[in-house]
Coordinates of C-alpha atoms and ligand atoms in Angstrom, one line a residue:
M138 CA 0.0 0.0 0.0
M139 CA 1.3 3.5 -0.8
D140 CA 1.9 5.7 2.0
E141 CA -0.3 8.7 1.9
H142 CA 2.6 11.2 2.0
A143 CA 3.9 9.7 -1.2
V144 CA 0.6 10.4 -2.9
D145 CA 0.6 14.1 -1.9
A146 CA 4.2 14.8 -2.4
T147 CA 5.2 16.6 -5.6
P148 CA 8.1 14.8 -7.4
E149 CA 11.4 16.7 -7.0
D150 CA 11.6 17.7 -10.7
E151 CA 8.1 19.1 -10.6
R152 CA 8.7 21.5 -7.6
S153 CA 9.3 25.1 -8.0
A154 CA 12.5 26.8 -6.8
Y155 CA 10.5 28.6 -4.0
E156 CA 8.9 25.3 -2.9
K157 CA 12.4 23.8 -2.6
A158 CA 13.6 26.8 -0.7
A159 CA 10.6 26.7 1.6
D160 CA 11.9 23.3 2.9
D161 CA 15.0 25.0 4.1
E162 CA 14.5 25.9 7.8
E163 CA 16.7 29.0 7.4
V164 CA 14.7 30.5 4.5
D165 CA 13.7 34.1 4.9
P166 CA 9.9 34.1 5.6
R167 CA 9.6 36.8 2.8
C168 CA 10.5 34.1 0.3
I169 CA 7.6 31.8 1.1
P170 CA 4.7 32.7 -1.2
Q171 CA 1.4 33.7 0.4
T172 CA -2.1 32.7 -0.7
L173 CA -4.4 35.7 -1.3
D174 CA -7.6 35.3 0.7
E175 CA -9.4 38.1 -1.1
T176 CA -9.1 40.2 -4.3
P177 CA -6.2 42.6 -3.7
P178 CA -6.8 46.3 -4.3
I179 CA -6.3 47.3 -7.9
G180 CA -5.5 50.6 -9.6
D181 CA -7.2 53.6 -7.9
E182 CA -8.2 51.4 -5.0
I183 CA -4.6 51.3 -3.8
E184 CA -3.8 53.8 -1.1
Y185 CA -0.5 55.6 -1.0
P186 CA 1.3 54.6 2.3
D187 CA 2.7 57.1 4.6
Y188 CA 6.3 56.3 3.9
P189 CA 9.0 57.4 6.4
D190 CA 11.7 59.7 4.9
E191 CA 14.1 56.8 5.1
D192 CA 12.1 54.9 2.4
H193 CA 12.2 57.9 0.1
D194 CA 15.9 58.2 0.7
V195 CA 16.5 54.5 -0.1
W196 CA 14.4 54.8 -3.2
R197 CA 16.3 57.8 -4.4
I198 CA 19.6 56.0 -4.0
L199 CA 18.3 52.9 -5.8
V200 CA 17.0 54.9 -8.8
Q201 CA 20.1 57.0 -9.0
R202 CA 22.5 54.2 -9.0
Q203 CA 20.6 52.2 -11.7
M204 CA 20.1 55.2 -13.9
E205 CA 23.8 55.8 -14.0
Q206 CA 24.3 52.3 -15.4
L207 CA 21.3 51.8 -17.7
P208 CA 22.1 54.0 -20.7
G209 CA 23.9 51.8 -23.3
R210 CA 23.0 48.7 -21.4
A211 CA 19.2 48.5 -21.2
C212 CA 17.2 47.9 -24.3
E213 CA 15.1 50.6 -26.0
A214 CA 11.8 49.1 -25.1
Y215 CA 12.7 49.2 -21.4
L216 CA 13.9 52.8 -21.6
K217 CA 10.8 53.9 -23.6
G218 CA 8.7 52.1 -20.8
Q219 CA 10.5 54.3 -18.2
D220 CA 9.4 57.4 -20.1
V221 CA 5.8 56.2 -20.4
L222 CA 5.7 55.5 -16.6
Q223 CA 7.5 58.6 -15.6
I224 CA 8.9 56.7 -12.5
E225 CA 9.8 59.4 -9.9
A226 CA 13.4 59.5 -9.0
D227 CA 13.0 61.5 -5.8
R228 CA 10.1 59.7 -4.0
V229 CA 8.5 56.3 -4.0
P230 CA 6.0 56.3 -6.8
S231 CA 2.3 55.7 -6.2
L232 CA 1.0 52.3 -7.4
A233 CA -2.3 53.9 -8.4
N234 CA -0.6 56.4 -10.6
L235 CA 1.7 53.8 -12.3
S236 CA -1.4 51.6 -12.8
R237 CA -3.2 54.4 -14.6
R238 CA -0.2 55.1 -17.0
L239 CA 0.1 51.3 -17.6
N240 CA -3.5 51.0 -18.4
D241 CA -3.3 53.9 -20.9
A242 CA -0.4 52.2 -22.6
T243 CA -1.3 48.6 -22.9
G244 CA -4.5 47.9 -20.7
W245 CA -2.5 46.4 -17.9
E246 CA -3.3 47.4 -14.3
V247 CA -1.5 46.9 -11.0
A248 CA -2.7 45.1 -7.9
K249 CA -1.1 45.7 -4.5
V250 CA 0.0 42.4 -2.9
P251 CA 1.8 41.8 0.4
G252 CA 4.8 40.1 -1.1
L253 CA 5.4 36.9 -3.0
I254 CA 2.1 35.3 -3.7
H255 CA 1.0 31.7 -4.4
E256 CA 1.6 30.8 -8.1
K257 CA -2.1 30.3 -8.8
N258 CA -2.9 33.8 -7.6
F259 CA -0.1 35.2 -9.6
F260 CA -1.0 33.5 -12.9
E261 CA -4.7 34.4 -12.4
L262 CA -3.7 38.1 -12.1
L263 CA -1.4 37.9 -15.1
S264 CA -3.9 36.3 -17.3
D265 CA -6.2 39.2 -16.5
R266 CA -3.5 41.7 -17.4
I267 CA -3.0 42.6 -13.8
F268 CA 0.5 42.9 -12.4
P269 CA 0.9 42.1 -8.7
S270 CA 3.3 44.5 -7.0
T271 CA 4.5 45.1 -3.5
N272 CA 4.6 48.7 -2.2
Y273 CA 7.3 48.3 0.6
V274 CA 10.9 49.5 0.1
R275 CA 13.8 47.3 1.1
G276 CA 16.0 48.4 4.0
R277 CA 19.2 50.3 3.6
D278 CA 21.1 47.3 4.7
E279 CA 19.7 45.3 1.7
I280 CA 20.3 48.1 -0.9
D281 CA 22.4 45.7 -3.0
Y282 CA 20.3 42.6 -2.8
T283 CA 17.0 41.6 -1.3
P284 CA 16.0 37.9 -1.5
A285 CA 12.3 38.8 -2.0
P286 CA 11.0 41.4 -4.3
D287 CA 10.3 44.9 -3.0
C288 CA 8.7 47.8 -4.8
F289 CA 11.9 48.9 -6.4
H290 CA 12.1 45.6 -8.1
D291 CA 8.4 45.5 -9.0
M292 CA 8.0 49.1 -10.2
F293 CA 11.4 50.0 -11.6
G294 CA 12.4 46.4 -12.7
H295 CA 9.0 45.0 -14.1
M296 CA 6.6 47.7 -15.0
P297 CA 8.5 49.5 -17.8
M298 CA 8.3 46.4 -20.0
L299 CA 4.6 46.1 -19.5
T300 CA 4.0 49.4 -21.3
Q301 CA 5.4 47.7 -24.5
P302 CA 2.7 45.9 -26.6
D303 CA 4.6 42.7 -27.6
F304 CA 6.0 42.2 -24.1
A305 CA 2.6 43.0 -22.5
D306 CA 0.8 40.5 -24.7
F307 CA 3.4 37.8 -24.1
Y308 CA 3.1 38.2 -20.3
Q309 CA -0.7 37.7 -20.4
L310 CA -0.2 34.6 -22.5
F311 CA 2.3 33.4 -20.0
G312 CA -0.2 33.6 -17.2
Q313 CA -2.9 31.8 -19.3
A314 CA -0.5 29.0 -20.2
A315 CA 0.8 28.7 -16.6
L316 CA -2.8 28.3 -15.3
N317 CA -3.0 25.2 -17.5
A318 CA 0.3 23.7 -16.5
E319 CA 0.7 20.5 -14.5
G320 CA 3.5 18.3 -13.5
A321 CA 6.9 19.0 -15.0
D322 CA 5.6 21.9 -17.1
R323 CA 5.3 24.0 -13.9
P324 CA 9.1 24.2 -13.4
R325 CA 9.5 24.5 -17.1
L326 CA 7.4 27.6 -17.2
E327 CA 9.2 28.8 -14.1
R328 CA 12.5 28.6 -15.9
F329 CA 11.0 30.4 -19.0
H330 CA 9.9 33.2 -16.7
W331 CA 13.3 33.3 -15.1
F332 CA 15.3 33.5 -18.3
T333 CA 13.0 36.0 -20.0
V334 CA 10.9 38.2 -17.7
E335 CA 13.6 38.2 -14.9
F336 CA 16.9 37.7 -16.7
G337 CA 16.3 38.3 -20.4
L338 CA 18.7 39.8 -22.9
I339 CA 17.9 41.2 -26.4
R340 CA 20.1 41.9 -29.4
E341 CA 19.7 45.5 -30.5
N342 CA 21.8 47.3 -33.2
G343 CA 24.5 44.5 -33.1
E344 CA 24.9 44.7 -29.3
N345 CA 23.5 42.8 -26.2
R346 CA 21.1 44.7 -24.1
I347 CA 19.2 43.9 -20.9
F348 CA 15.5 43.9 -20.3
G349 CA 14.9 41.3 -17.5
A350 CA 13.6 42.9 -14.2
G351 CA 16.1 40.9 -12.1
I352 CA 18.9 42.5 -14.1
V353 CA 17.7 46.1 -14.5
S354 CA 16.8 46.3 -10.8
S355 CA 20.2 44.9 -9.6
N356 CA 23.3 47.0 -9.4
D357 CA 25.6 44.1 -9.8
E358 CA 23.7 42.2 -12.5
V359 CA 23.5 45.2 -14.9
T360 CA 27.2 45.0 -15.6
H361 CA 27.7 41.3 -14.8
A362 CA 24.9 40.2 -17.3
L363 CA 26.8 42.0 -20.1
S364 CA 30.2 40.8 -19.1
D365 CA 32.2 37.8 -20.6
E366 CA 31.6 36.0 -17.3
V367 CA 28.2 35.0 -18.7
T368 CA 27.6 32.3 -21.3
V369 CA 24.9 33.6 -23.6
H370 CA 22.7 31.2 -25.5
P371 CA 20.4 32.0 -28.4
F372 CA 16.7 32.2 -27.4
D373 CA 15.2 28.6 -27.6
P374 CA 12.2 27.7 -25.6
A375 CA 13.1 24.0 -25.7
H376 CA 16.5 24.8 -24.2
I377 CA 15.4 27.5 -21.7
T378 CA 12.6 25.3 -20.2
E379 CA 15.3 22.6 -19.3
Q380 CA 17.9 25.0 -18.0
D381 CA 18.4 25.0 -14.2
Y382 CA 19.4 28.2 -12.4
D383 CA 20.4 29.4 -9.0
V384 CA 18.2 32.0 -7.4
W385 CA 20.8 33.1 -4.9
H386 CA 23.8 34.1 -7.1
L387 CA 24.7 36.1 -10.1
Q388 CA 23.6 34.3 -13.2
E389 CA 26.2 32.5 -15.3
E390 CA 23.9 31.5 -18.2
L391 CA 21.5 33.8 -20.0
F392 CA 19.5 33.7 -23.2
L393 CA 19.3 36.4 -26.0
L394 CA 16.3 37.4 -28.0
D395 CA 16.4 38.7 -31.5
S396 CA 13.2 40.6 -31.0
F397 CA 10.2 40.8 -28.7
E398 CA 8.1 39.3 -31.6
Q399 CA 10.4 36.2 -31.2
L400 CA 9.5 36.0 -27.5
V401 CA 5.7 36.1 -28.2
D402 CA 5.8 33.7 -31.2
G403 CA 8.3 31.3 -29.6
F404 CA 6.4 31.1 -26.3
R405 CA 3.1 30.7 -28.1
A406 CA 4.4 27.9 -30.2
W407 CA 6.1 26.1 -27.3
A408 CA 3.0 26.5 -25.0
T409 CA 0.7 25.3 -27.8
S410 CA 2.9 22.2 -28.4
R411 CA 2.6 21.4 -24.7
N412 CA -1.2 21.9 -24.9
L413 CA -1.1 24.9 -22.5
L414 CA -2.6 27.2 -25.0
S415 CA -5.2 26.4 -27.7
Ligands
LIG205 FE1 10.5 39.8 -10.4

């Protein structure tokens, strides 16, 4: 007779990186995804918090450091997205304002969530063109690295790309496909997300440029991702979805797009071949 734990347990190769991390007793509680009990506030429903001056100071430092590094490294679409969103450099932006500008650009909106959320909640929001964002700012002691996303990562890292139509459509498609994924397709999609949304590179005017949120919001990754310490592979969904990665260190292998159409088309073809999209 099978033991009942064996029935419930997800096989090792079907577990997400965060599920694996959650087994580690030392894991930072911010890295354990939370299930949303009710619909989070969206767009104009999101109140602007009474941030202490310290939060605005940390925000200012984060933006200033990244803006010094991004010209000549970030791709055109990301930089255009920054213009569209008009992300403030001197104070923590309001999620309601960013949501309005995003909605005008591509029909996406923003929901305020407490931190990492359960993947089902996350994919449902994406499939409705709603981006879940935190609104807390990391502490000064974590200015270089925070294990769980804060609002600098979410606003400055993710939102600019969502103002760009191809990327915006791809991300909704990703949410739709992910809702249908079971078994080993779940970590495959997670890898796809990691190597595009978080750590993607794109070829532009003969040079490699960054667009992944994990790179554009990290002071170390901006230069590291474009250095010869990284092995760069051509974009290939079959390869990406089998490529393992390490959440906790600088990335040693990255994937390079030719265009954002290639991302939409490549993802659609792969997801359709796995019966995740019809
Ligand atoms: Fe992220």
